[in-house]
Short mmCIF file of C-alpha atoms and ligand atoms in Angstrom, two decimals:
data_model
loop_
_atom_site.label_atom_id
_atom_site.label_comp_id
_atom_site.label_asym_id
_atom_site.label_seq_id
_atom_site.Cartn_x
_atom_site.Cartn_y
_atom_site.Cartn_z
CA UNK A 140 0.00 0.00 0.00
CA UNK A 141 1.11 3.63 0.30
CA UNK A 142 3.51 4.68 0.40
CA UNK A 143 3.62 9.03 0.60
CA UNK A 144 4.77 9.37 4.39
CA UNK A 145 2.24 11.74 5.66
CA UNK A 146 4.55 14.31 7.33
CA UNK A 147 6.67 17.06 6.23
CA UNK A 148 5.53 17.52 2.84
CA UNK A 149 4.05 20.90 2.69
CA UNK A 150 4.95 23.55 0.69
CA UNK A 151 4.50 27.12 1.45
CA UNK A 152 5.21 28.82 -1.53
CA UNK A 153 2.15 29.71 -4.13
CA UNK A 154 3.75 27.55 -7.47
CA UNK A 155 5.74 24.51 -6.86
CA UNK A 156 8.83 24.22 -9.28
CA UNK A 157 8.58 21.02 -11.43
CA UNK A 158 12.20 19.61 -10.21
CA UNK A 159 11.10 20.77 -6.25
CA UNK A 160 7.88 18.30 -6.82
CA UNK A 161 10.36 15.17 -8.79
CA UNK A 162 12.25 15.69 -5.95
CA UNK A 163 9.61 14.75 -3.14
CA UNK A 164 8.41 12.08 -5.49
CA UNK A 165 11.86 10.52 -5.63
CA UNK A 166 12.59 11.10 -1.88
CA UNK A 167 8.75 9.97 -0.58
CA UNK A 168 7.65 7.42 -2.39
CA UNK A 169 8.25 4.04 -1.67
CA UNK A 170 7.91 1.07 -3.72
CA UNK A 171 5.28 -1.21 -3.34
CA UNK A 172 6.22 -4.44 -1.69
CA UNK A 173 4.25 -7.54 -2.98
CA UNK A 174 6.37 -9.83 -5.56
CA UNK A 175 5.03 -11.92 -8.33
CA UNK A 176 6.33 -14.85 -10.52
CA UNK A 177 5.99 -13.65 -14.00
CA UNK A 178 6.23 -16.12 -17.23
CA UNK A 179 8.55 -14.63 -19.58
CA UNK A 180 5.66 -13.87 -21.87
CA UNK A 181 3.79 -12.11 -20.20
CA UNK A 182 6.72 -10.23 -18.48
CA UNK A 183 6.69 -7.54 -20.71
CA UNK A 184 6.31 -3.97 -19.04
CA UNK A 185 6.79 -5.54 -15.72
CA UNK A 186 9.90 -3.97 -13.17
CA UNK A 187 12.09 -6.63 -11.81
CA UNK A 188 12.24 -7.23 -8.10
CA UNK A 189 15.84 -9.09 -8.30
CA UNK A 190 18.64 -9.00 -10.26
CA UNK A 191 18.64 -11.07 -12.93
CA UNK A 192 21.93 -13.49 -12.73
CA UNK A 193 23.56 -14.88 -15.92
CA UNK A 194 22.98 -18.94 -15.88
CA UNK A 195 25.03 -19.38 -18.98
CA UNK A 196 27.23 -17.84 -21.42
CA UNK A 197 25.89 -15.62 -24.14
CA UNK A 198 26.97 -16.85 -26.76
CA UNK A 199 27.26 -20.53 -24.91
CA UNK A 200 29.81 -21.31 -27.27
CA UNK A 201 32.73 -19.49 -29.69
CA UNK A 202 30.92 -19.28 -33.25
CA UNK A 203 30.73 -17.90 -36.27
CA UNK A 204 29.32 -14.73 -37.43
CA UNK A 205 29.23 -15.37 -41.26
CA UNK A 206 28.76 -18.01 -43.99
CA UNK A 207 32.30 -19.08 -44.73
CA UNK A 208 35.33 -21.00 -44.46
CA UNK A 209 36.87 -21.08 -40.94
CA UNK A 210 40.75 -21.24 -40.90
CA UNK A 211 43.82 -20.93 -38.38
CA UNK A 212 45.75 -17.00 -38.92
CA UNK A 213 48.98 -18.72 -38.25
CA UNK A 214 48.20 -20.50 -42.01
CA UNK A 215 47.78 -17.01 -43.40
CA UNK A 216 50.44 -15.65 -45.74
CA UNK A 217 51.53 -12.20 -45.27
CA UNK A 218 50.89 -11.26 -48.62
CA UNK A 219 48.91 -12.83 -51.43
CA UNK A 220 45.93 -15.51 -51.25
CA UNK A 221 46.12 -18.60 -49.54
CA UNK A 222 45.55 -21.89 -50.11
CA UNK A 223 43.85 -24.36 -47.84
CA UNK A 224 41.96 -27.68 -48.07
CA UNK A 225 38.85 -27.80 -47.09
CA UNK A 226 38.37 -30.76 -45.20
CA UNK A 227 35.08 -30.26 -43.23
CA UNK A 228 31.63 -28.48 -43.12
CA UNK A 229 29.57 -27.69 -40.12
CA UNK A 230 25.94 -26.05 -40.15
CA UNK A 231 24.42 -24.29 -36.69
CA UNK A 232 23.52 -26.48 -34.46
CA UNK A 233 25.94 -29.04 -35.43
CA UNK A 234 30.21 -29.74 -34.14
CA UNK A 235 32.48 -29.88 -36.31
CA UNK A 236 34.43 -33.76 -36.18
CA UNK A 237 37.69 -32.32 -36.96
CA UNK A 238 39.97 -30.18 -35.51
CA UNK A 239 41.89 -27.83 -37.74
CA UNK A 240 45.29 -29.08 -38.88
CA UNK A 241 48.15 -26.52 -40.37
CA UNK A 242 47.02 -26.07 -44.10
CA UNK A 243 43.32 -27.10 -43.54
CA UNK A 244 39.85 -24.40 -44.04
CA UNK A 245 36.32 -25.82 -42.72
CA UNK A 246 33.42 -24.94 -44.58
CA UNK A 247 31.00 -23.12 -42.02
CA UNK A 248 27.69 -21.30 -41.56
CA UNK A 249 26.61 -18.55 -39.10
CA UNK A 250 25.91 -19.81 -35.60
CA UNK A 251 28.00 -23.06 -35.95
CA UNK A 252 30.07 -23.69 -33.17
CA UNK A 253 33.89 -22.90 -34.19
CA UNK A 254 36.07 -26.29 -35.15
CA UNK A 255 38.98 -26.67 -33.10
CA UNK A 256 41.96 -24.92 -33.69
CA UNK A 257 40.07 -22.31 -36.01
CA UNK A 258 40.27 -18.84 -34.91
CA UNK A 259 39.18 -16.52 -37.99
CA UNK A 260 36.18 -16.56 -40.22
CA UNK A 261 36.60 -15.63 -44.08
CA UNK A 262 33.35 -14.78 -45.22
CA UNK A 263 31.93 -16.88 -48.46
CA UNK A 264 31.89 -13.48 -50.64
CA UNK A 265 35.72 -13.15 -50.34
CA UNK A 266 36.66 -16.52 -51.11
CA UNK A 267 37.33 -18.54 -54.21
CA UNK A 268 36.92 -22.14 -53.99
CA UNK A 269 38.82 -24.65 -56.71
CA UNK A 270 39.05 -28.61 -56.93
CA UNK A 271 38.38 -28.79 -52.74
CA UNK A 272 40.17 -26.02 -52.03
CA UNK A 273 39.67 -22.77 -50.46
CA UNK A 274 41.65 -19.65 -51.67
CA UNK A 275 41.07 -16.79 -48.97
CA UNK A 276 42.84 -12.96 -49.81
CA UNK A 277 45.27 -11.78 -47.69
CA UNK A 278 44.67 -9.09 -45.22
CA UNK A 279 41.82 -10.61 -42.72
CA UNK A 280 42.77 -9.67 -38.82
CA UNK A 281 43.19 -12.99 -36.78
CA UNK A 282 39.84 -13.58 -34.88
CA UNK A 283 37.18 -11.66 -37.97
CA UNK A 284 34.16 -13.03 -37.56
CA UNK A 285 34.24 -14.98 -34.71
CA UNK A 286 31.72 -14.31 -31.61
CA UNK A 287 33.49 -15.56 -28.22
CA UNK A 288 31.83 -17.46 -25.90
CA UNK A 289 30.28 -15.22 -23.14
CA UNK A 290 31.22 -11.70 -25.17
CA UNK A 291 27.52 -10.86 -24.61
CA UNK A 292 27.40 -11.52 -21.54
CA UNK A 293 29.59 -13.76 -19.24
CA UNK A 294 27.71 -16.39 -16.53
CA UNK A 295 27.48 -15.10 -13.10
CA UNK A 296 27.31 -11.25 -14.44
CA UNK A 297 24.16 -9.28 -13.90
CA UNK A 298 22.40 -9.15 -17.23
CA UNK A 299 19.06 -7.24 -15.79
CA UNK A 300 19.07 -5.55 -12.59
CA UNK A 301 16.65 -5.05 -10.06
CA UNK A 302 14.26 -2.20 -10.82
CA UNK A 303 14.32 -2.55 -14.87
CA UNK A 304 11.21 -2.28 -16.42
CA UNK A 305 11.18 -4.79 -18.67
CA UNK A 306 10.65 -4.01 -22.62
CA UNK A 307 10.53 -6.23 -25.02
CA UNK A 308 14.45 -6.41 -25.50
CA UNK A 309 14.84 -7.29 -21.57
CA UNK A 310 12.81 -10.52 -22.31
CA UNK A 311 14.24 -11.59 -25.33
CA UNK A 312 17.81 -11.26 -23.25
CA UNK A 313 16.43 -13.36 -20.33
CA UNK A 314 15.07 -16.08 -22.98
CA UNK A 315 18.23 -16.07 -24.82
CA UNK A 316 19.78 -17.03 -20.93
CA UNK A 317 17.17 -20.02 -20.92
CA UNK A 318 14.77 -18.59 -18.04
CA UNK A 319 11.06 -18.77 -18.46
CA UNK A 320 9.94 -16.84 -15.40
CA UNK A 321 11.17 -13.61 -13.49
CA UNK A 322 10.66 -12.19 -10.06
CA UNK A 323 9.07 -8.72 -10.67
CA UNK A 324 7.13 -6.61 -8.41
CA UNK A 325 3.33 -6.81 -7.90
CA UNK A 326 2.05 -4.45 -10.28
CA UNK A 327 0.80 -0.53 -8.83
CA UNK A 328 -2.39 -0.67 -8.23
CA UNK A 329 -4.41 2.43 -9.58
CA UNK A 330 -8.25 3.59 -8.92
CA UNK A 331 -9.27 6.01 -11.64
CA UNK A 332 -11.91 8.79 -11.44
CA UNK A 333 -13.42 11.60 -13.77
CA UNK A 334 -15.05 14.55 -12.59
CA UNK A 335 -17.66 16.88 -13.33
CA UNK A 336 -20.87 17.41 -13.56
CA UNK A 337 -20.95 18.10 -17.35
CA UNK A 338 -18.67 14.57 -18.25
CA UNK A 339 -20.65 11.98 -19.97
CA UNK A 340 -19.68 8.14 -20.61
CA UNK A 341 -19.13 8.13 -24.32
CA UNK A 342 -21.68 5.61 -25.77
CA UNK A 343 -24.42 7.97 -23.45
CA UNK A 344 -26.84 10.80 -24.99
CA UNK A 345 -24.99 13.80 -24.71
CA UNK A 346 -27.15 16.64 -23.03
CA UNK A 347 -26.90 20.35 -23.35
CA UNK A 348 -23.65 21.72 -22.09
CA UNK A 349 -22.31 18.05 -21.93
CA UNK A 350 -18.97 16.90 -22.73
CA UNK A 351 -18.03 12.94 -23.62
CA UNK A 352 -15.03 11.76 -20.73
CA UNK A 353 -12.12 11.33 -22.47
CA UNK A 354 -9.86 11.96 -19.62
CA UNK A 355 -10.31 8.64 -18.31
CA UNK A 356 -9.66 6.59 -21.68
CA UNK A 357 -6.55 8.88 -21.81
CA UNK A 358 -5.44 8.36 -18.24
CA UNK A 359 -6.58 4.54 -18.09
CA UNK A 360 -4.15 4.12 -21.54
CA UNK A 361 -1.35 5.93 -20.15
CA UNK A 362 -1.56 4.20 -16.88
CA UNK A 363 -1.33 0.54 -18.41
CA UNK A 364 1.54 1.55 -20.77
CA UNK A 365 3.14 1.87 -16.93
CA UNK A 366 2.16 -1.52 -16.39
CA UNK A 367 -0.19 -0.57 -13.94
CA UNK A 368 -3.22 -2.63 -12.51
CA UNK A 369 -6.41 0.23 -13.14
CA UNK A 370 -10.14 0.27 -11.55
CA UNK A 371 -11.82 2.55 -13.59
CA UNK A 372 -14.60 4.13 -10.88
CA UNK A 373 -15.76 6.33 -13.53
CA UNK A 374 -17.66 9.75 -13.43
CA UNK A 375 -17.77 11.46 -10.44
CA UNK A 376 -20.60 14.05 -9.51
CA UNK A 377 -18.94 17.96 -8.53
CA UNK A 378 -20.03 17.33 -4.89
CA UNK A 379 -17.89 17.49 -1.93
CA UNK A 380 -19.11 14.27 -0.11
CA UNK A 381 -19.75 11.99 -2.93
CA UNK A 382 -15.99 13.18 -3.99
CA UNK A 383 -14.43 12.41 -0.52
CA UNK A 384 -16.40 9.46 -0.11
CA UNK A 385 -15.19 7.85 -3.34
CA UNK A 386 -12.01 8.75 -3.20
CA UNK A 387 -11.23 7.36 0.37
CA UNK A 388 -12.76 4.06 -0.07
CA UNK A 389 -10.62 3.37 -3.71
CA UNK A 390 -7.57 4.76 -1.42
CA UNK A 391 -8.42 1.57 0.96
CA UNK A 392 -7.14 -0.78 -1.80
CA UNK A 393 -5.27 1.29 -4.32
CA UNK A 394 -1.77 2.62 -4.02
CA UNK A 395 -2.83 5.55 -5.82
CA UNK A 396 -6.01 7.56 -6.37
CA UNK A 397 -5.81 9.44 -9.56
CA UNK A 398 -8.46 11.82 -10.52
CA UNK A 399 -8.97 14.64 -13.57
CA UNK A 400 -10.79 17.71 -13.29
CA UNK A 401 -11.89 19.54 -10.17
CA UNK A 402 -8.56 20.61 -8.63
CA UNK A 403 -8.31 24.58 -9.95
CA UNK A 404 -10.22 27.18 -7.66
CA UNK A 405 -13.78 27.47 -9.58
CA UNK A 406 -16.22 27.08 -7.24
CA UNK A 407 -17.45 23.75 -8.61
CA UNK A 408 -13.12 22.59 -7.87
CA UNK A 409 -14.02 20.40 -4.92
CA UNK A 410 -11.12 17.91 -5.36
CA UNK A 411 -8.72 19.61 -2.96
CA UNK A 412 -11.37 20.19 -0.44
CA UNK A 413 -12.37 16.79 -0.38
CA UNK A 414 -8.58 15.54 0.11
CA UNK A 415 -8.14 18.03 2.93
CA UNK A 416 -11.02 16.17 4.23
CA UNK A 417 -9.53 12.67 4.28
CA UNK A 418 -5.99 13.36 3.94
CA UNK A 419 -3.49 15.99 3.27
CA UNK A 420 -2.52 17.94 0.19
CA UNK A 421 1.52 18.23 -0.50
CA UNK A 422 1.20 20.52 -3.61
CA UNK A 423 -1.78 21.69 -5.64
CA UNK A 424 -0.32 24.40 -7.95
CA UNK A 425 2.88 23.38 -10.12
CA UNK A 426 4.94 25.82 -12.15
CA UNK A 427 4.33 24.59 -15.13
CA UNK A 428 1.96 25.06 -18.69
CA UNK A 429 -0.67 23.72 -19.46
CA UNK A 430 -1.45 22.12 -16.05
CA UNK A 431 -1.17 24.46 -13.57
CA UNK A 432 -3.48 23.18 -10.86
CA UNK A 433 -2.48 19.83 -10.05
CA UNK A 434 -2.94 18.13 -6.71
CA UNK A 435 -0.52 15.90 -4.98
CA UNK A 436 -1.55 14.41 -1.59
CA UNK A 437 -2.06 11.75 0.55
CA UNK A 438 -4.96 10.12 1.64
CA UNK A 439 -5.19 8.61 5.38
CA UNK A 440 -6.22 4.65 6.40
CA UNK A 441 -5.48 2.09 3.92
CA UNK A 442 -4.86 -1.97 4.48
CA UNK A 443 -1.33 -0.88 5.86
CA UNK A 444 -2.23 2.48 7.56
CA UNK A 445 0.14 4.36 5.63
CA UNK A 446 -2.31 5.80 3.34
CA UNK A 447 -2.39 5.96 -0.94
CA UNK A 448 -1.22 8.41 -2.71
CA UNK A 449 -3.38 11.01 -4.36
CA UNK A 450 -3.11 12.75 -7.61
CA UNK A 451 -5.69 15.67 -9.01
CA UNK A 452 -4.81 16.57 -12.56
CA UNK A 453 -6.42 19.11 -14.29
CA UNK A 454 -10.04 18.37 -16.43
CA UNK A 455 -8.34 20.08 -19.61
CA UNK A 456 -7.24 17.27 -21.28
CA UNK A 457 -4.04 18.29 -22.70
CA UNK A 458 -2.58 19.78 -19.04
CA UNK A 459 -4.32 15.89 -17.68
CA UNK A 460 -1.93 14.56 -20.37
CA UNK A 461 1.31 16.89 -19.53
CA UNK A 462 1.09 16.62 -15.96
CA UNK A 463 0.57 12.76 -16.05
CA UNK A 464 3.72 12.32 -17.97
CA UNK A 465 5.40 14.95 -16.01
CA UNK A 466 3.99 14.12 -12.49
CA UNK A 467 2.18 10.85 -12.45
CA UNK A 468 4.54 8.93 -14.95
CA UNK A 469 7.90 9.31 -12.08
CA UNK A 470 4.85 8.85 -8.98
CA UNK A 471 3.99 5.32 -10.37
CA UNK A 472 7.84 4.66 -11.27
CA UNK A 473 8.46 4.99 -7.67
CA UNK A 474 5.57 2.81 -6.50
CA UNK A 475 6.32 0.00 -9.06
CA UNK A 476 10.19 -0.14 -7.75
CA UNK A 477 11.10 0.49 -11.09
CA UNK A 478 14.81 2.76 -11.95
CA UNK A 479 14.25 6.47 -12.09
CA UNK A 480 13.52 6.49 -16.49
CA UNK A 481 14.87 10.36 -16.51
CA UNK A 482 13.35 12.08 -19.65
CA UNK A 483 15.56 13.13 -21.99
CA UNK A 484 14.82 15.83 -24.75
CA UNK A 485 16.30 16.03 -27.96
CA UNK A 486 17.46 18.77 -29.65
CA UNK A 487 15.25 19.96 -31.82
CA UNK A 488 15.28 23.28 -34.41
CA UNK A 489 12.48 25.92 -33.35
CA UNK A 490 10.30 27.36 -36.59
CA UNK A 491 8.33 29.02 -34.42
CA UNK A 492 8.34 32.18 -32.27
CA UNK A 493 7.13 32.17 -29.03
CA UNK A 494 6.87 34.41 -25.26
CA UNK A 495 6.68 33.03 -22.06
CA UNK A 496 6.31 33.79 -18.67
CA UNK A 497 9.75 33.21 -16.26
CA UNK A 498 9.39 30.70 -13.68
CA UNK A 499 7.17 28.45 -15.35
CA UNK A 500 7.80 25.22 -17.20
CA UNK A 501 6.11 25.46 -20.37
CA UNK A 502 5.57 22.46 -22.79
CA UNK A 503 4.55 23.73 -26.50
CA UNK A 504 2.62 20.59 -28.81
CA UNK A 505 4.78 20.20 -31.33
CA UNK A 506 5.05 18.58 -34.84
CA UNK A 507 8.98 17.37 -36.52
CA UNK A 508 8.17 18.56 -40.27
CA UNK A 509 10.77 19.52 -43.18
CA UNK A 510 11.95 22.63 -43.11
CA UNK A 511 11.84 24.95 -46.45
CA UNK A 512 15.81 25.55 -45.47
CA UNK A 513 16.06 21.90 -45.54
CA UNK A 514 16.97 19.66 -42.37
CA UNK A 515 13.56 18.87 -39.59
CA UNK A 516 11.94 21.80 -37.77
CA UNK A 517 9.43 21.70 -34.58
CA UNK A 518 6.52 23.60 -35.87
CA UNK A 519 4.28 24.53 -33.40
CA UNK A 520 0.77 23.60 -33.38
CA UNK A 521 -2.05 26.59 -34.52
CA UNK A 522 -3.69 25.56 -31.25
CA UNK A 523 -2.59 26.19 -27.75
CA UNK A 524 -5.90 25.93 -25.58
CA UNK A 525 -5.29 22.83 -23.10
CA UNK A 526 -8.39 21.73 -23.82
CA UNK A 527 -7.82 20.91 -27.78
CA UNK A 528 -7.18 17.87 -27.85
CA UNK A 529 -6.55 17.84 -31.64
CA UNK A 530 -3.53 19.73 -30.68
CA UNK A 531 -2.33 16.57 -29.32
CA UNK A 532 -3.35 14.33 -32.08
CA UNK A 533 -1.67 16.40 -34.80
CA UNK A 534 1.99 16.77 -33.21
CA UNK A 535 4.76 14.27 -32.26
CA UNK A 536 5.99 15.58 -28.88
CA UNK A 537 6.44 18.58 -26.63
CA UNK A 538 9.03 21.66 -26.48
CA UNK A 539 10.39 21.27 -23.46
CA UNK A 540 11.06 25.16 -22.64
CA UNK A 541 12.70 25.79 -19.22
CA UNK A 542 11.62 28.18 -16.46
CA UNK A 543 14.82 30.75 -17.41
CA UNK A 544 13.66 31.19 -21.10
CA UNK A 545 11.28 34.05 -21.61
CA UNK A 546 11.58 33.78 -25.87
CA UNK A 547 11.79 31.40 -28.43
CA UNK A 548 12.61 32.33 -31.53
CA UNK A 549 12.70 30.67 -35.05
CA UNK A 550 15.98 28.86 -35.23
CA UNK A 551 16.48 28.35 -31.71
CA UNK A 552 17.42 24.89 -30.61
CA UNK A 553 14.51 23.85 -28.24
CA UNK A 554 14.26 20.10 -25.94
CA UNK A 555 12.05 18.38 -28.03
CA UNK A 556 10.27 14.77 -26.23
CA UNK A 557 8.79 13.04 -28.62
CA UNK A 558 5.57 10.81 -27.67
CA UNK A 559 7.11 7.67 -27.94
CA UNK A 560 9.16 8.23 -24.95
CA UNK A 561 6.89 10.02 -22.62
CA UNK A 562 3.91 7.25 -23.42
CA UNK A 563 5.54 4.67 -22.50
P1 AMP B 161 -11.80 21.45 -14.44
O1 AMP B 161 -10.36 21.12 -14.23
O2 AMP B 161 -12.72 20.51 -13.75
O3 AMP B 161 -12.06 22.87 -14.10
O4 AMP B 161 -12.07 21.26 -15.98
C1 AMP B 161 -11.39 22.04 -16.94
C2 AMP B 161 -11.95 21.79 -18.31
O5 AMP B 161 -11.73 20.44 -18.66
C3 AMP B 161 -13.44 22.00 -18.41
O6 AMP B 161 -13.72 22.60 -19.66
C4 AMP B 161 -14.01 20.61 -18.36
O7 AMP B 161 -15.25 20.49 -18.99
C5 AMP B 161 -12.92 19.81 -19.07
N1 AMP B 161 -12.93 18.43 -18.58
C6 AMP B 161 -12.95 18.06 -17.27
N2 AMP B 161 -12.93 16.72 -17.17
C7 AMP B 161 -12.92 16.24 -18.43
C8 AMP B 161 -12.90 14.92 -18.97
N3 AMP B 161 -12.91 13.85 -18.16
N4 AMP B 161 -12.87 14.77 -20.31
C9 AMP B 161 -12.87 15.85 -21.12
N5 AMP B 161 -12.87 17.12 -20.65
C10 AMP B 161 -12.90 17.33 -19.33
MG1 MG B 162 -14.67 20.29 -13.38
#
């Protein structure tokens, strides 16, 4: 269960920093604590709650990394072509019967174990074969196109380590070591409300002055490319004691609450009151654009006592989406046990122009098209209400621009994080 200690947490000043609230995250959240046996197939996206020990070699065995002839370099000549006989042939997943003898080449296919006595691999293309013989060219380094036993990895070395959320390369390296299970952490456990008054289930009429929910199909997505386990508790009426009520009994059995809409200072925003009710707000305004008003809190009682953790993001769809990946995606990091997955942004060519307010982290929508001047340019989208969410569906990533800059002008070289990497 929870695991936000419920103490010193507060903040007095009116706009938390983005690195000040990373930093609490990092410092106050605690992974959760269950472990399960996962089956290497279904491992994917899990975090690892051990190390993951090399059985075996990778390779297992010294073989060869072309189609070829497989020779000794003390038989080379300096100079011209060589000569050998070729007095064996060995596919993968066959030995070869003979070891090498001075003068001799062995016909040989990738992934074949290496004869005896062979140390270099010519590859077919550069070879010249004549009445059983091989003729190889001069000039091959002793050892070409050989893989060593254990140059992957060696046994006993620590091919995966704890915390790694596993992708789809970490699996295919533990199957390649011969496991078919790993110890990973029981997943985070996440309940999942909309709210407002004027959010309607898709699939539903829509009424005057409606709007369909598509914070939750947004959050729910996001939160299971983090490999979490989600109870969607849907729609949530703008009333202060349905709101509390809901939210403390999914904090019970979830490690984290997560909610949209509500938490800005409208007098229908009765997320933070409701917390303050049943637990204790660490932040609820974040230096940063779109998504000012987010929440960050704890909520009291729990299986373990300790409380879940609670996070408000805003009802505007794009600042939900900017402060999950922002906020939410390093919260349920921590809680899953997993390594800190620090986002990097690219460098990236502005072709737009653009003012900004000091102290605030802004992040611009983005799309990577040609430029007239040649090379890729960021243009920005026409759009910048966090509420359009076409503004998302039209870009590739977000200009990362830092609390310092006040400008950006065309040219400029801006962070750019594409998507791919904050999704998942
Ligand atoms: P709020 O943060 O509750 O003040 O909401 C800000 C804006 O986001 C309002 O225009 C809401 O109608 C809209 N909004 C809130 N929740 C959702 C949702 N689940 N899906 C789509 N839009 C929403
Ligand atoms: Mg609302």
């Amino acid at each position: 269960m929870a695991q936000l200690s419920d103490d010193c947490f507060a903040f007095s000043g009116p706009l938390m920093p983005v690195a000040e609230a990373e930093r609490l995250i990092a410092e106050r959240i605690a992974a959760v604590e269950g472990h399960d046996i996962a089956a290497l197939g279904a491992a994917t996206g899990r975090v690892l709650a051990r190390d993951v020990v090399a059985p075996i070699d990778l390779p297992p065995f010294d073989n060869s990394a072309v189609d070829g002839y497989a020779v000794r370099a003390a038989d080379l000549a300096g100079e011209g072509p060589t000569r050998l006989a070729i007095v064996d042939r060995v596919a993968a997943g066959h030995a070869a019967d003979h070891a090498l003898n001075a003068g001799e080449a062995i016909r040989i296919f990738t992934g074949a174990p290496m004869p005896e006595h062979a140390d270099t691999v010519f590859m077919q293309e550069d070879c010249r074969v004549e009445d059983g013989a091989v003729v190889v060219p001069p000039g091959l380094k002793r050892g070409a196109n050989r893989r060593l036993a254990g140059e992957d990895i060696r046994a006993g070395a620590v091919a995966l380590p704890a915390g790694r959320r596993l992708a789809v390369q970490h699996v295919a390296l533990a199957a390649a070591l011969g496991l078919t299970e790993v110890e990973v952490r029981r997943r985070v456990r996440i309940a999942l409300f909309s709210t407002g008054d004027e959010i309607v289930e898709p699939g539903m009429p829509l009424p005057r002055a409606a709007l369909y929910d598509s914070n939750r199909y947004l959050l729910a997505g996001l939160a299971a490319r983090f490999g979490a386990e989600l109870t969607d508790l849907g729609i949530l009426r703008d009333e202060p004691k349905t709101l509390a009520r809901a939210i403390a009994a999914a904090a019970l059995d979830h490690d984290l609450v997560l909610t949209s809409g509500g938490v800005s200072t409208g007098e229908a925003d009765h997320v933070r009151a409701a917390i303050e009710s049943i637990g204790r707000i660490v932040f609820w305004r974040l230096a940063i654009k779109p998504g000012r008003p987010v929440a960050m809190g704890v909520i009291r009682g729990g299986n373990s006592g300790e409380g879940a953790a609670f996070v408000g993001v805003p009802g505007n769809p794009v600042a939900a989406f900017v402060t999950f990946v922002r906020m939410v995606r390093p919260l349920v990091l921590r809680l899953a046990g997993a390594l800190p997955e620090p986002l990097v942004a690219l460098p990236a060519r502005a072709a737009f122009s653009y003012k900004k307010r000091k102290g605030r982290r802004e992040y611009v929508r983005v799309a990577l098209r040609a430029a007239p001047d040649g090379g890729i340019a960021a243009f920005k989208h026409p759009q910048d209400g966090a509420g359009v969410l076409t503004s998302l569906t039209e870009t590739d990533g977000l200009a990362e621009l830092s609390e310092e800059v006040t400008v950006v002008e065309p040219g400029a070289t801006i962070g750019f994080l594409p998507y791919a990497s904050l999704i998942g």
